[in-house]
Short mmCIF file of C-alpha atoms in Angstrom, two decimals:
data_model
loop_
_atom_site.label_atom_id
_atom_site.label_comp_id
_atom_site.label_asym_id
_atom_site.label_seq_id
_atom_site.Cartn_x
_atom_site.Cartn_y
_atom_site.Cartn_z
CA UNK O 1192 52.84 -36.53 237.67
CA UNK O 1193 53.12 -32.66 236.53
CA UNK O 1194 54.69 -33.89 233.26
CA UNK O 1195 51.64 -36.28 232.29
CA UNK O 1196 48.91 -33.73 233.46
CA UNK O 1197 50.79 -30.84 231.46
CA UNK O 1198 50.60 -34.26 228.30
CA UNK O 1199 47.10 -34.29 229.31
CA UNK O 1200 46.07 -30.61 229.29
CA UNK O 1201 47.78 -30.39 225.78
CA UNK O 1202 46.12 -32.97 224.61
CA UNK O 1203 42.75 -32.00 225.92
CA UNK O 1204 42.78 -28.65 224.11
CA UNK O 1205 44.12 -29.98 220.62
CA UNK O 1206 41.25 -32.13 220.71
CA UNK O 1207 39.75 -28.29 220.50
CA UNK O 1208 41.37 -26.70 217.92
CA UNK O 1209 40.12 -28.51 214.66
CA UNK O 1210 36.24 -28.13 216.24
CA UNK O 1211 37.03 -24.43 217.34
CA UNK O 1212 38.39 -23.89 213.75
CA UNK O 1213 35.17 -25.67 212.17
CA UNK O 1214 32.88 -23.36 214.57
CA UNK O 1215 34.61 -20.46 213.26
CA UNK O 1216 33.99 -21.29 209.36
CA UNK O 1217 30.80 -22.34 210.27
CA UNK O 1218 29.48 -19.21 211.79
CA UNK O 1219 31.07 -17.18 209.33
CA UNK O 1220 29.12 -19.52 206.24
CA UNK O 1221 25.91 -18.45 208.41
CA UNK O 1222 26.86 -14.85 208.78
CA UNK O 1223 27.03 -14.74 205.20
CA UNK O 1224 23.55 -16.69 204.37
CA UNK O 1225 22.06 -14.40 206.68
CA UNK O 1226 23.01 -10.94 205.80
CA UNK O 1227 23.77 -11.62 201.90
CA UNK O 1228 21.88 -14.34 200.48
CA UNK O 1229 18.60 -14.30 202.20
CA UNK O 1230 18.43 -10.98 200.27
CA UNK O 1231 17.93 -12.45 196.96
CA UNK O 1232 16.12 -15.42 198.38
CA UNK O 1233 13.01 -13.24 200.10
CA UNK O 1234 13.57 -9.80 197.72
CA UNK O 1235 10.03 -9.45 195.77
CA UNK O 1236 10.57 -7.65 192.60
CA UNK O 1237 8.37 -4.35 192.67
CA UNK O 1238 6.57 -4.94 188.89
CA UNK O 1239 5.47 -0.92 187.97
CA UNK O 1240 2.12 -1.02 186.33
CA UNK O 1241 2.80 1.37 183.79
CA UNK O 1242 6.54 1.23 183.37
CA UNK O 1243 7.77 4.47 181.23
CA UNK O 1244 9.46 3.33 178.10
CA UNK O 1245 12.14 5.44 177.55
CA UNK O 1246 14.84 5.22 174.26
CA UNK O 1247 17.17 2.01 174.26
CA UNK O 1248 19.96 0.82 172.64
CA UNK O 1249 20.84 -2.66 172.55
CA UNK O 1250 24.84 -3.51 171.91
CA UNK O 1251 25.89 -6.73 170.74
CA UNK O 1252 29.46 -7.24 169.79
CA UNK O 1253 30.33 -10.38 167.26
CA UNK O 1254 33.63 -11.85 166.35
CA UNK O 1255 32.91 -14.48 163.70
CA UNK O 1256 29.54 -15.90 165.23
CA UNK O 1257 27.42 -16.06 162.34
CA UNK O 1258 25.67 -18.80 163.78
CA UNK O 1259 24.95 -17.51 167.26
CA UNK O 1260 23.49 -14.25 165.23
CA UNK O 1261 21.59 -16.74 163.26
CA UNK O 1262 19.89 -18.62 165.82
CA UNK O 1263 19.67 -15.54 168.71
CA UNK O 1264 19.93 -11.96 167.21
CA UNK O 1265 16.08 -12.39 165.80
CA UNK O 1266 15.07 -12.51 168.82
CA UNK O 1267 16.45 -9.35 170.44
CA UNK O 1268 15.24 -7.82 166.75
CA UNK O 1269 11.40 -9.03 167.75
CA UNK O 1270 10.95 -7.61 171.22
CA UNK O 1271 7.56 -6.22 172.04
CA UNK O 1272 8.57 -2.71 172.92
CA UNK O 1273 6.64 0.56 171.65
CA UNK O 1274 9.45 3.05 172.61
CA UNK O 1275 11.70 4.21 170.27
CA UNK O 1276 14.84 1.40 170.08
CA UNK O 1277 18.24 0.34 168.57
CA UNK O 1278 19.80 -3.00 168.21
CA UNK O 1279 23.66 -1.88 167.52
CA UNK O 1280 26.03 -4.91 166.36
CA UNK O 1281 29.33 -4.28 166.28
CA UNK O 1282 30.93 -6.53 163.72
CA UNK O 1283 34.26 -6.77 165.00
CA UNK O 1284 36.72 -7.87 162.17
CA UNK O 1285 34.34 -11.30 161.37
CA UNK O 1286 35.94 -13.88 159.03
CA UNK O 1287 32.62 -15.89 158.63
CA UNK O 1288 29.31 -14.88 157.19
CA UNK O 1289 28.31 -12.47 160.03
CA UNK O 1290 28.30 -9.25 157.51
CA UNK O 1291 25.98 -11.14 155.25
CA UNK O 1292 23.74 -12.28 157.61
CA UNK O 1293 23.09 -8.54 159.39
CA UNK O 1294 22.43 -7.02 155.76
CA UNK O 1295 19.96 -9.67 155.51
CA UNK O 1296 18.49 -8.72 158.85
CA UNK O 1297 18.37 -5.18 158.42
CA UNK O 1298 16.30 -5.62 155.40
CA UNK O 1299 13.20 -6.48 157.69
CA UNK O 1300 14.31 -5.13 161.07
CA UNK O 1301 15.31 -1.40 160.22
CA UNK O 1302 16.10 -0.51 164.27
CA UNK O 1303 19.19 -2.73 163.25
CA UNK O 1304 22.29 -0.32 163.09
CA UNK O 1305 25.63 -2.35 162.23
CA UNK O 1306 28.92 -1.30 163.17
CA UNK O 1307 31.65 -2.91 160.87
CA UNK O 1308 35.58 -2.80 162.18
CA UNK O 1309 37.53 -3.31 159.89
CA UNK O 1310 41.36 -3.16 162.02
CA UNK O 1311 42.60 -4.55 165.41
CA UNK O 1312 42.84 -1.85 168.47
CA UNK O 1313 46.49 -2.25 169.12
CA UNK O 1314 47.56 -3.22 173.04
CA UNK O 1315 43.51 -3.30 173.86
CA UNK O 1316 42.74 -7.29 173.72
CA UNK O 1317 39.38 -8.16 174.38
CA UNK O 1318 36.22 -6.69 173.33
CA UNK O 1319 36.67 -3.18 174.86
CA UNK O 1320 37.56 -1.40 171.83
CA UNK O 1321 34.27 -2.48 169.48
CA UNK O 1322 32.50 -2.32 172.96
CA UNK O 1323 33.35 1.16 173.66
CA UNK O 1324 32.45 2.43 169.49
CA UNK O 1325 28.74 0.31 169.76
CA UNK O 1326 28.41 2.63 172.79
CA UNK O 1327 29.96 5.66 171.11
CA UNK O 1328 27.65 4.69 167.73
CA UNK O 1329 24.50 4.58 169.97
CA UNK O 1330 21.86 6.98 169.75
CA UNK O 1331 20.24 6.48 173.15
CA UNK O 1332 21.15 7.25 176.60
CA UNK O 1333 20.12 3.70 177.72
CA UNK O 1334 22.09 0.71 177.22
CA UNK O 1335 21.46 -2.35 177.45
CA UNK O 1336 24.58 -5.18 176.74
CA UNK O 1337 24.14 -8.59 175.67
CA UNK O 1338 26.45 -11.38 173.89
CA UNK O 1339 25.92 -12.85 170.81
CA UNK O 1340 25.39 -16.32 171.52
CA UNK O 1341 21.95 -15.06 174.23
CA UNK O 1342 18.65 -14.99 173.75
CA UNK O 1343 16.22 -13.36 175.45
CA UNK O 1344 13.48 -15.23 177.74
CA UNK O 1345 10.82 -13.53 176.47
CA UNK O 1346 9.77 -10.45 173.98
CA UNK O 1347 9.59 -8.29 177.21
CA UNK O 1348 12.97 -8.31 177.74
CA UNK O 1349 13.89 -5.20 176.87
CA UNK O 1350 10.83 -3.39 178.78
CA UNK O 1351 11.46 -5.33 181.56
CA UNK O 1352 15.48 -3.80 181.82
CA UNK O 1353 14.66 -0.70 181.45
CA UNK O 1354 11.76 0.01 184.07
CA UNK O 1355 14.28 -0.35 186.60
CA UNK O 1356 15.52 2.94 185.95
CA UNK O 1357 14.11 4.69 188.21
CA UNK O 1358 15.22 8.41 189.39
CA UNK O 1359 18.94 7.63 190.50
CA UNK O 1360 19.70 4.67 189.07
CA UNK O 1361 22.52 4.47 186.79
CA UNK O 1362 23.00 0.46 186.73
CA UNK O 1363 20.70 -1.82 186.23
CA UNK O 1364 22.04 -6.08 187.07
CA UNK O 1365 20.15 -8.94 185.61
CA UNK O 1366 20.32 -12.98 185.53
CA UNK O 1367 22.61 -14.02 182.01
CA UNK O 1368 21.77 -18.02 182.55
CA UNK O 1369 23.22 -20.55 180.45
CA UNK O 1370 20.98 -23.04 179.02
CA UNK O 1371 19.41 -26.49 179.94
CA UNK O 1372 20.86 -29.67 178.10
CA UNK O 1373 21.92 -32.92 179.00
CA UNK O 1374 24.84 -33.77 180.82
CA UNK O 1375 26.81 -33.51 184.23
CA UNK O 1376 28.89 -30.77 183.07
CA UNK O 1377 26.03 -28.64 182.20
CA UNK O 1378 24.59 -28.79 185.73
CA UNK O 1379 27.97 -27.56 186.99
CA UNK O 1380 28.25 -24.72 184.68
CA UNK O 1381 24.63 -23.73 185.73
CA UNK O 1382 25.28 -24.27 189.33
CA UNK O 1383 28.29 -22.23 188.56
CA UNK O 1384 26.28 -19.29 186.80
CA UNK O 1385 23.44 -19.37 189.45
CA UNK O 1386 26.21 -19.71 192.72
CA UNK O 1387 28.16 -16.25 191.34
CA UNK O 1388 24.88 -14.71 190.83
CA UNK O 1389 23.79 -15.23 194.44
CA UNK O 1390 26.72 -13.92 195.17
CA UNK O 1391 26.84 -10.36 193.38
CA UNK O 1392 22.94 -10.08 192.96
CA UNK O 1393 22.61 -10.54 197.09
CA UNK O 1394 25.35 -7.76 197.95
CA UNK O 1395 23.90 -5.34 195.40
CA UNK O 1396 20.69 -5.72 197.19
CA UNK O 1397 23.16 -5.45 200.77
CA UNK O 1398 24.37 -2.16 199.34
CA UNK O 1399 27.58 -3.78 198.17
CA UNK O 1400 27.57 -4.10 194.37
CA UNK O 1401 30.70 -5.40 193.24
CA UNK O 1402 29.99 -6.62 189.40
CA UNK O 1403 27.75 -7.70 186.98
CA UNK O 1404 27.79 -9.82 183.73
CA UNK O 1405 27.84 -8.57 180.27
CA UNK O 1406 25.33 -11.37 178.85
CA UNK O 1407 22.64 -9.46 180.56
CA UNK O 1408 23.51 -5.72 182.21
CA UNK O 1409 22.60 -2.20 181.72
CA UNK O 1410 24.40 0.97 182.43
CA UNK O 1411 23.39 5.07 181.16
CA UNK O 1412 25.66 5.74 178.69
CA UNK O 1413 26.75 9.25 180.52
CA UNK O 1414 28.41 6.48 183.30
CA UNK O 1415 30.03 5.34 180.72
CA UNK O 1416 31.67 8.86 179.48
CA UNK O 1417 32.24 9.88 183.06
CA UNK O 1418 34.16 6.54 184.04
CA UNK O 1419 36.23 7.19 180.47
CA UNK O 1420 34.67 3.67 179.48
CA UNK O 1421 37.49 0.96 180.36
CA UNK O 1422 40.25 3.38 180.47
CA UNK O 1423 41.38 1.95 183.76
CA UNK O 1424 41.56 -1.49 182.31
CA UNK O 1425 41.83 -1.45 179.17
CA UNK O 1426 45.17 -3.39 178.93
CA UNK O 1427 43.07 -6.20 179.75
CA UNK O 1428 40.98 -8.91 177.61
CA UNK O 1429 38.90 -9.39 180.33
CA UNK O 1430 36.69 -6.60 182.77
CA UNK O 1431 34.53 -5.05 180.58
CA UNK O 1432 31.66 -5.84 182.76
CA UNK O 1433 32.58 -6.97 186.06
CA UNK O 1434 35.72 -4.70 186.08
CA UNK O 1435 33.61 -1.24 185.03
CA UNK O 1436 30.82 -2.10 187.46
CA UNK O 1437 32.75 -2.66 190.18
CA UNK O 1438 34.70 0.65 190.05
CA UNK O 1439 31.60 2.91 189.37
CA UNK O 1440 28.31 0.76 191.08
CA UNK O 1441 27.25 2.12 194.63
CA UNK O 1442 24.33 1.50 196.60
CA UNK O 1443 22.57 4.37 195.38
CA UNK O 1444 23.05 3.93 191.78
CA UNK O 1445 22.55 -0.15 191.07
CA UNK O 1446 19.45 -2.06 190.81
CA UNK O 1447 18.92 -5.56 190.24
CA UNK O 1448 15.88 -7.59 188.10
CA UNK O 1449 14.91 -11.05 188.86
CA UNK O 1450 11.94 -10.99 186.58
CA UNK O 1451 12.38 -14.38 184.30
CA UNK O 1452 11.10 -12.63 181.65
CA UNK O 1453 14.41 -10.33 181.33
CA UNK O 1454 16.61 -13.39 181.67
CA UNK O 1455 18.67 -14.00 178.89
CA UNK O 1456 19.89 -17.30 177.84
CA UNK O 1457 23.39 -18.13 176.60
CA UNK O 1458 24.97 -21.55 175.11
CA UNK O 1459 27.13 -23.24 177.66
CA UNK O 1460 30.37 -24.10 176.47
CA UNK O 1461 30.28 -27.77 175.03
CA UNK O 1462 33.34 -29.27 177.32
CA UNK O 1463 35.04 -28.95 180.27
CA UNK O 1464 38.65 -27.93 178.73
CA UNK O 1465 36.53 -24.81 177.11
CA UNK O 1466 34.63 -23.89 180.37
CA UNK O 1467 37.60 -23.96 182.62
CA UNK O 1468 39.72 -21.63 179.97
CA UNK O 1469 36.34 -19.33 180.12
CA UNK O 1470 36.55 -19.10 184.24
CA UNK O 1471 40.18 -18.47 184.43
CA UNK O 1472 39.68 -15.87 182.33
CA UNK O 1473 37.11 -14.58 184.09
CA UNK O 1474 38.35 -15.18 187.53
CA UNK O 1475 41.70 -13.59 186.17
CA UNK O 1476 40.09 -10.15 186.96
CA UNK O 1477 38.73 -10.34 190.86
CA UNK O 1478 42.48 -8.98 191.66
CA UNK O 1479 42.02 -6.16 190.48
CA UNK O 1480 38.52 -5.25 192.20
CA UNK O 1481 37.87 -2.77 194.84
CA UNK O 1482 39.90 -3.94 198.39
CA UNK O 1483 36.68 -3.90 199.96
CA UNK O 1484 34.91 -6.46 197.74
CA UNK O 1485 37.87 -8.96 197.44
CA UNK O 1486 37.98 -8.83 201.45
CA UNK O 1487 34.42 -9.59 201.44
CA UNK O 1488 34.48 -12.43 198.52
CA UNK O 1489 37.76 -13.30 199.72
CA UNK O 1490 36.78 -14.81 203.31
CA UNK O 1491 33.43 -16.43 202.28
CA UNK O 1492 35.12 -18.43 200.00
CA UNK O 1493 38.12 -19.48 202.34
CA UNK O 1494 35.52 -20.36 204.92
CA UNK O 1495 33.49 -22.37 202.09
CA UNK O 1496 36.92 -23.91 201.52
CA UNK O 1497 37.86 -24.58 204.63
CA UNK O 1498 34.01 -25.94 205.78
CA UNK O 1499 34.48 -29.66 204.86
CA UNK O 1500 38.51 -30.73 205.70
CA UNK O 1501 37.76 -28.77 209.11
CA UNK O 1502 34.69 -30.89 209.79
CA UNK O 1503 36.64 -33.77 208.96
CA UNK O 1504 39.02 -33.14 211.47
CA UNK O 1505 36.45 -31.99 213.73
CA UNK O 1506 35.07 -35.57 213.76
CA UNK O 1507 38.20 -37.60 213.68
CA UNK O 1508 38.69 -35.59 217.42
CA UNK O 1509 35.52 -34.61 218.73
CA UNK O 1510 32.06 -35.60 219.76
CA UNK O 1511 29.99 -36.26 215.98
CA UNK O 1512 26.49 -34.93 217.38
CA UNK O 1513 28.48 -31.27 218.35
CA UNK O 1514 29.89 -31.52 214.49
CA UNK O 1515 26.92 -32.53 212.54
CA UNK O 1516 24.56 -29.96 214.91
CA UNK O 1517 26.94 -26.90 213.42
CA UNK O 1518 26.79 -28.24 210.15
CA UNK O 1519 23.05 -29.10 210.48
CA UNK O 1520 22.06 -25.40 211.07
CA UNK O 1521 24.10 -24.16 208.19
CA UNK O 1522 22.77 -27.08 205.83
CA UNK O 1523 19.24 -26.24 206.95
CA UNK O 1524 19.70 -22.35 206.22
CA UNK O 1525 21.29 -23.19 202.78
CA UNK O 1526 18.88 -25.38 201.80
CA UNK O 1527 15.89 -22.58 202.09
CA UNK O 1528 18.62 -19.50 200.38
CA UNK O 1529 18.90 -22.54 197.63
CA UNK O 1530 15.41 -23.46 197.27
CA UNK O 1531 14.14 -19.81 197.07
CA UNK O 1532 16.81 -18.62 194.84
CA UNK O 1533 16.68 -21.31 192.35
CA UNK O 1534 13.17 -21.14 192.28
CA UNK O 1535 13.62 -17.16 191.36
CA UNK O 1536 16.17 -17.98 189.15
CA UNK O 1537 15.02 -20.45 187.44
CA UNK O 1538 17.44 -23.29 188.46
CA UNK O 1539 15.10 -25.22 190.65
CA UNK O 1540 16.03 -28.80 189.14
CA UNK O 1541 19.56 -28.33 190.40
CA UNK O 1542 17.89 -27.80 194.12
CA UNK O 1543 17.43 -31.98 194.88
CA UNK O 1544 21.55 -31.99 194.31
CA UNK O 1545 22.27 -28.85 196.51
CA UNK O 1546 24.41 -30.59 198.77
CA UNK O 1547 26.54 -32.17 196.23
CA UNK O 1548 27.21 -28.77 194.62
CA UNK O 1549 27.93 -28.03 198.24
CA UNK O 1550 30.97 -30.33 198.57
CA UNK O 1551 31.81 -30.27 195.14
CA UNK O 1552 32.93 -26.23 195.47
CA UNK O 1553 35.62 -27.40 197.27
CA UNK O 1554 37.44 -29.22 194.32
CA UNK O 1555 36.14 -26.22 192.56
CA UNK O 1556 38.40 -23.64 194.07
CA UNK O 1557 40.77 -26.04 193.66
CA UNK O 1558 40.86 -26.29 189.89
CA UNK O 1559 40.79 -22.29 189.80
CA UNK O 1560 42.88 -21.05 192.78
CA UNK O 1561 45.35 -20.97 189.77
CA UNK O 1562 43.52 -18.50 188.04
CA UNK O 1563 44.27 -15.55 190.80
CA UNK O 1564 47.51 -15.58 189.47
CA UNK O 1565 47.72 -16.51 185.79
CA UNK O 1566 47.92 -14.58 183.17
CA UNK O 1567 44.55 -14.64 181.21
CA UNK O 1568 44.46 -15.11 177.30
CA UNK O 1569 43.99 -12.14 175.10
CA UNK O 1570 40.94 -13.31 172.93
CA UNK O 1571 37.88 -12.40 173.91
CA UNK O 1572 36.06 -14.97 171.39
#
């Protein structure tokens, strides 16, 4: 009799564990909807009437892109911005008709400056080294860092950036989107772009800035000096945005802009095989960020992990209304952080499928757990 109750007591509280466990992720999903991401979903972006204009530089590096400069670099040439301003291109060691096509360019945009390199930066791989002598060749204190293959939203781009340096701020984070085409795989490259933004957008407004993106980011270029550029890293081909942010933003110094006319607007990679070599690479360097920020990205995305195969076992063992109720809450809270923030970002058409994107993140971190641990290519092109 004492042996089956003792069966039936274990039983009982196994039939627990996998709805305990699901509780657990659950509440910490909502904990982080809550405190991060509502952030970026309610933040109203303070527009200044009459912004300052204050000296820019623009860098650009290029590594055999002539067609990217082609199609994108006339329109960072063509902002509308009275101030006095630079466009420096580094030319890193092109192959391809890149040196032809900025002589051409500078003949009717004189704010061009061109920066040819002409050798390799022995045991620095990546873009670092022409990086760090754009910023070294550039005349103003402000920078402002964009790729090659993006193109601004608007002509305001530039204006936009730079009037959110206001007294203190050193770092300035905005939205590098990919753009819209056809196709399944360019929905989950922009779900991608727009999920990681949420991310480091919502904890810079938290206090927490961990990284930025170099398609669309601005720093002073005394940070720059003072960090001794990517000294710390420079032995890798990746981290010359996310790496250098995260070891010099605080809450003090970092602002974000969410205006869509300071977007910029990149080419998504044109298959899968080239998009997942781009994320390991880029996922290659969250090791190496501040404890801090890889405790704090590190359980939101074992919960998010975790969310779905717990549920399942939650239902195989327990009563489905208690399951779906947790679940219901935190669908209902992501679906307004989703709606909101895609609307401000401009990714509302991926809201209908938010769900999907949901449940696909699982395979996601799947595909990339790899990516912690593997050593990430050397090209930065």
């Amino acid at each position: 009799m004492v042996q089956r109750y003792c069966i039936f007591v274990t039983m009982s509280m196994l039939m627990w564990v996998p709805m305990l466990a699901f509780s657990l992720v659950v509440l910490i999903q909502v904990f982080y909807y809550m405190r991060y991401f509502c952030l970026l979903a309610f933040y109203k972006q303070k527009h200044a009437l009459s912004a300052k204009e204050q000296a820019v530089s623009v860098i650009i590096c290029a590594r055999d892109e002539a067609d990217q400069i082609e199609a994108n670099l006339p329109g960072v040439l063509a902002q509308t911005y009275r101030s006095t301003h630079e466009i420096v291109v580094i030319n890193d060691n092109s192959l391809d008709d890149t040196k032809y096509l900025l002589e051409g360019l500078y003949r009717d945009f004189k704010q061009l400056h061109i920066v040819e390199l002409k050798q390799e930066a022995l045991h620095i791989p990546g873009k670092k080294f022409p990086l760090s002598m754009g910023i070294k060749s550039a005349t103003h204190e402000l920078l402002l860092l964009t790729d090659a293959d993006c193109i601004p939203a608007s002509e305001h781009w530039i204006l936009k950036m730079q009037a959110a340096f206001k007294e203190g701020i050193q770092i300035v984070l905005g939205y590098g989107a990919y753009k819209r085409k056809k196709g399944i795989l360019n929905r989950v490259i922009r779900f991608d772009t727009f999920h990681t933004a949420l991310q480091y957008l919502s904890c810079a407004l938290a206090g927490q800035p961990y990284m930025g993106v170099g398609r669309n980011l601005a720093y002073k270029k005394e940070l720059f000096f003072k960090q001794k550029g990517f000294a710390a890293h420079h032995h890798l081909p990746g981290g010359d945005d996310d790496l250098f942010i995260n070891a010099c933003a605080t809450s003090e110094n970092t602002a974000i802009v969410i205006d869509k006319d300071a977007f910029t607007y990149s080419t998504p990679p044109a298959s899968i095989g080239e998009w997942i070599s781009q994320k390991e690479r880029h996922n290659s360097t969250g090791k190496y960020y501040k404890g801090k920020h890889k405790l704090l990205l590190g359980v939101y995305m074992t919960s998010h992990f975790l969310l779905y195969p717990l549920m399942a076992a939650a239902l195989s063992t327990f009563d489905w209304r208690w399951v779906l109720g947790a679940w219901g809450i935190r669908f209902l809270i992501q679906g307004i952080v989703f709606f909101k923030s895609m609307k401000k970002l401009g990714e509302i058409d991926l809201f209908p499928f938010f769900w999907l994107w949901d449940i696909w993140m699982f395979f996601y971190y799947l595909i990339f757990i790899s990516s912690i641990w593997k050593k990430p290519r050397n090209q930065w092109n």
